[in-house]
PDB file of C-alpha atoms in Angstrom:
ATOM      1  CA  UNK A   1       9.748 -16.876  -1.070  1.00 51.00           C
ATOM      2  CA  UNK A   2       6.577 -15.325  -2.511  1.00 70.00           C
ATOM      3  CA  UNK A   3       6.382 -11.663  -3.365  1.00 90.00           C
ATOM      4  CA  UNK A   4       4.246 -10.010  -0.655  1.00 94.00           C
ATOM      5  CA  UNK A   5       2.884  -6.482  -0.975  1.00 94.00           C
ATOM      6  CA  UNK A   6       0.778  -4.352   1.372  1.00 95.00           C
ATOM      7  CA  UNK A   7      -1.774  -1.824   0.250  1.00 95.00           C
ATOM      8  CA  UNK A   8      -5.220  -0.297   0.616  1.00 95.00           C
ATOM      9  CA  UNK A   9      -8.390  -1.600  -1.046  1.00 95.00           C
ATOM     10  CA  UNK A  10      -9.677   1.205  -3.264  1.00 95.00           C
ATOM     11  CA  UNK A  11     -12.380  -0.548  -5.303  1.00 94.00           C
ATOM     12  CA  UNK A  12     -14.736  -3.421  -4.493  1.00 94.00           C
ATOM     13  CA  UNK A  13     -17.761  -4.887  -6.235  1.00 89.00           C
ATOM     14  CA  UNK A  14     -17.126  -3.836  -9.820  1.00 90.00           C
ATOM     15  CA  UNK A  15     -16.256  -7.439 -10.746  1.00 92.00           C
ATOM     16  CA  UNK A  16     -16.991 -10.652  -8.885  1.00 94.00           C
ATOM     17  CA  UNK A  17     -14.115 -11.967  -6.763  1.00 94.00           C
ATOM     18  CA  UNK A  18     -11.916  -9.025  -7.759  1.00 96.00           C
ATOM     19  CA  UNK A  19     -10.698  -6.051  -5.743  1.00 96.00           C
ATOM     20  CA  UNK A  20      -8.404  -3.183  -6.646  1.00 96.00           C
ATOM     21  CA  UNK A  21      -5.532  -2.590  -4.239  1.00 96.00           C
ATOM     22  CA  UNK A  22      -3.403   0.553  -4.317  1.00 96.00           C
ATOM     23  CA  UNK A  23       0.247  -0.012  -3.399  1.00 95.00           C
ATOM     24  CA  UNK A  24       2.377   2.990  -2.412  1.00 94.00           C
ATOM     25  CA  UNK A  25       6.145   2.809  -2.707  1.00 93.00           C
ATOM     26  CA  UNK A  26       8.561   5.371  -1.391  1.00 94.00           C
ATOM     27  CA  UNK A  27      11.978   6.381  -2.559  1.00 95.00           C
ATOM     28  CA  UNK A  28      14.305   9.313  -2.448  1.00 96.00           C
ATOM     29  CA  UNK A  29      14.759  11.277  -5.654  1.00 96.00           C
ATOM     30  CA  UNK A  30      18.339  10.703  -6.853  1.00 96.00           C
ATOM     31  CA  UNK A  31      19.086  14.340  -7.697  1.00 96.00           C
ATOM     32  CA  UNK A  32      16.706  16.363  -5.559  1.00 95.00           C
ATOM     33  CA  UNK A  33      17.081  14.100  -2.499  1.00 94.00           C
ATOM     34  CA  UNK A  34      13.439  14.674  -1.679  1.00 95.00           C
ATOM     35  CA  UNK A  35      10.956  11.972  -0.763  1.00 95.00           C
ATOM     36  CA  UNK A  36       8.821  10.757  -3.646  1.00 96.00           C
ATOM     37  CA  UNK A  37       5.753   8.521  -3.362  1.00 95.00           C
ATOM     38  CA  UNK A  38       4.471   6.535  -6.317  1.00 96.00           C
ATOM     39  CA  UNK A  39       1.331   4.427  -6.348  1.00 96.00           C
ATOM     40  CA  UNK A  40       0.332   1.428  -8.419  1.00 96.00           C
ATOM     41  CA  UNK A  41      -3.095  -0.185  -8.681  1.00 96.00           C
ATOM     42  CA  UNK A  42      -3.250  -3.975  -8.778  1.00 94.00           C
ATOM     43  CA  UNK A  43      -6.214  -6.226  -9.541  1.00 96.00           C
ATOM     44  CA  UNK A  44      -6.371  -8.891  -6.835  1.00 96.00           C
ATOM     45  CA  UNK A  45      -8.321 -12.149  -6.673  1.00 96.00           C
ATOM     46  CA  UNK A  46     -10.519 -12.324  -3.554  1.00 95.00           C
ATOM     47  CA  UNK A  47     -12.022 -15.829  -3.622  1.00 93.00           C
ATOM     48  CA  UNK A  48     -14.348 -15.396  -0.625  1.00 93.00           C
ATOM     49  CA  UNK A  49     -15.144 -11.724  -1.318  1.00 92.00           C
ATOM     50  CA  UNK A  50     -14.097 -10.785   2.230  1.00 93.00           C
ATOM     51  CA  UNK A  51     -12.356  -7.469   1.514  1.00 94.00           C
ATOM     52  CA  UNK A  52     -14.149  -4.180   1.963  1.00 93.00           C
ATOM     53  CA  UNK A  53     -13.371  -0.645   0.866  1.00 93.00           C
ATOM     54  CA  UNK A  54     -10.419   0.974   2.719  1.00 92.00           C
ATOM     55  CA  UNK A  55      -9.135  -2.287   4.204  1.00 94.00           C
ATOM     56  CA  UNK A  56      -5.381  -2.610   4.610  1.00 95.00           C
ATOM     57  CA  UNK A  57      -4.448  -5.927   3.010  1.00 96.00           C
ATOM     58  CA  UNK A  58      -1.488  -8.148   2.220  1.00 96.00           C
ATOM     59  CA  UNK A  59      -1.404  -9.654  -1.269  1.00 96.00           C
ATOM     60  CA  UNK A  60       0.809 -12.349  -2.729  1.00 96.00           C
ATOM     61  CA  UNK A  61       2.030 -12.697  -6.313  1.00 95.00           C
ATOM     62  CA  UNK A  62       1.292 -16.012  -7.960  1.00 93.00           C
ATOM     63  CA  UNK A  63      -0.060 -17.866 -10.926  1.00 94.00           C
ATOM     64  CA  UNK A  64      -2.288 -15.662 -13.132  1.00 95.00           C
ATOM     65  CA  UNK A  65      -6.005 -16.000 -12.442  1.00 94.00           C
ATOM     66  CA  UNK A  66      -6.876 -13.985 -15.553  1.00 94.00           C
ATOM     67  CA  UNK A  67      -5.049 -11.774 -18.021  1.00 95.00           C
ATOM     68  CA  UNK A  68      -5.002  -8.861 -15.562  1.00 94.00           C
ATOM     69  CA  UNK A  69      -5.035 -10.590 -12.149  1.00 95.00           C
ATOM     70  CA  UNK A  70      -1.713 -11.980 -10.921  1.00 95.00           C
ATOM     71  CA  UNK A  71      -2.188 -11.402  -7.198  1.00 96.00           C
ATOM     72  CA  UNK A  72      -4.275 -13.159  -4.541  1.00 96.00           C
ATOM     73  CA  UNK A  73      -5.544 -11.777  -1.260  1.00 96.00           C
ATOM     74  CA  UNK A  74      -3.496 -13.294   1.552  1.00 95.00           C
ATOM     75  CA  UNK A  75      -4.808 -11.468   4.620  1.00 94.00           C
ATOM     76  CA  UNK A  76      -6.771  -8.458   5.795  1.00 94.00           C
ATOM     77  CA  UNK A  77      -4.494  -6.562   8.176  1.00 93.00           C
ATOM     78  CA  UNK A  78      -6.880  -3.802   9.248  1.00 90.00           C
ATOM     79  CA  UNK A  79     -10.514  -3.174   8.435  1.00 89.00           C
ATOM     80  CA  UNK A  80     -11.546   0.041   6.668  1.00 79.00           C
ATOM     81  CA  UNK A  81     -14.134   0.906   9.316  1.00 74.00           C
ATOM     82  CA  UNK A  82     -11.361   0.786  11.939  1.00 71.00           C
ATOM     83  CA  UNK A  83      -9.219   3.112   9.810  1.00 62.00           C
ATOM     84  CA  UNK A  84     -12.049   5.628   9.408  1.00 61.00           C
ATOM     85  CA  UNK A  85     -12.724   5.630  13.141  1.00 64.00           C
ATOM     86  CA  UNK A  86      -9.030   6.039  13.993  1.00 64.00           C
ATOM     87  CA  UNK A  87      -8.779   8.966  11.561  1.00 60.00           C
ATOM     88  CA  UNK A  88     -11.852  10.560  13.151  1.00 59.00           C
ATOM     89  CA  UNK A  89     -13.810  10.649   9.908  1.00 51.00           C
ATOM     90  CA  UNK A  90     -17.025   9.161   8.645  1.00 52.00           C
ATOM     91  CA  UNK A  91     -17.212   6.626   5.861  1.00 51.00           C
ATOM     92  CA  UNK A  92     -17.349   9.286   3.105  1.00 52.00           C
ATOM     93  CA  UNK A  93     -13.721  10.184   2.436  1.00 59.00           C
ATOM     94  CA  UNK A  94     -12.174   6.896   3.550  1.00 63.00           C
ATOM     95  CA  UNK A  95     -10.023   6.122   0.518  1.00 66.00           C
ATOM     96  CA  UNK A  96      -8.553   9.609   0.334  1.00 71.00           C
ATOM     97  CA  UNK A  97      -7.894   9.608   4.075  1.00 71.00           C
ATOM     98  CA  UNK A  98      -6.224   6.185   3.980  1.00 71.00           C
ATOM     99  CA  UNK A  99      -3.980   7.152   1.060  1.00 74.00           C
ATOM    100  CA  UNK A 100      -3.158  10.519   2.651  1.00 76.00           C
ATOM    101  CA  UNK A 101      -2.216   8.775   5.895  1.00 77.00           C
ATOM    102  CA  UNK A 102      -0.070   6.270   4.008  1.00 77.00           C
ATOM    103  CA  UNK A 103       1.703   9.052   2.098  1.00 77.00           C
ATOM    104  CA  UNK A 104       2.282  11.040   5.299  1.00 80.00           C
ATOM    105  CA  UNK A 105       3.895   8.024   6.965  1.00 79.00           C
ATOM    106  CA  UNK A 106       6.135   7.468   3.958  1.00 79.00           C
ATOM    107  CA  UNK A 107       7.201  11.107   3.810  1.00 80.00           C
ATOM    108  CA  UNK A 108       7.966  11.151   7.542  1.00 83.00           C
ATOM    109  CA  UNK A 109      10.219   8.111   7.191  1.00 82.00           C
ATOM    110  CA  UNK A 110      12.108   9.636   4.274  1.00 83.00           C
ATOM    111  CA  UNK A 111      12.576  13.005   5.973  1.00 84.00           C
ATOM    112  CA  UNK A 112      13.964  11.243   9.064  1.00 84.00           C
ATOM    113  CA  UNK A 113      16.373   9.349   6.814  1.00 84.00           C
ATOM    114  CA  UNK A 114      17.504  12.607   5.170  1.00 83.00           C
ATOM    115  CA  UNK A 115      18.072  14.214   8.584  1.00 85.00           C
ATOM    116  CA  UNK A 116      20.215  11.258   9.669  1.00 84.00           C
ATOM    117  CA  UNK A 117      22.248  11.586   6.475  1.00 83.00           C
ATOM    118  CA  UNK A 118      22.844  15.300   7.119  1.00 85.00           C
ATOM    119  CA  UNK A 119      24.075  14.520  10.629  1.00 84.00           C
ATOM    120  CA  UNK A 120      26.507  12.018   9.149  1.00 81.00           C
ATOM    121  CA  UNK A 121      24.941   8.915  10.629  1.00 70.00           C
ATOM    122  CA  UNK A 122      25.083   5.678   8.655  1.00 61.00           C
ATOM    123  CA  UNK A 123      22.099   3.493   7.836  1.00 56.00           C
ATOM    124  CA  UNK A 124      23.212   1.002  10.530  1.00 57.00           C
ATOM    125  CA  UNK A 125      22.844   3.649  13.218  1.00 53.00           C
ATOM    126  CA  UNK A 126      26.600   3.597  13.981  1.00 51.00           C
TER     127      UNK A 126
END
């Protein structure tokens, strides 16, 4: 099964057929038990140059296209213009808004998990 990742397009047009996608991963700090969000930027091959800034995309790991590009664009899940409209903002601060929204969602999930742990519930919900 291929390695699929989801992220936000943060850079378009600097190189032909290449986009930069920021992937956020969430985890709980082992000692502090607080939610931590880390981001990683990946260079992604976009053959048809369909992706736009702030798009939410799915990328797949595969054969290297160049020395830095090991991912290909699989699908565009949500357009950046739709994200800006749903956030109630113009096109100016789209990347920051998309990343802030993604981090907020991650932190909410981790805080809910910590609350369940304090109540003594298991991960299965039993």
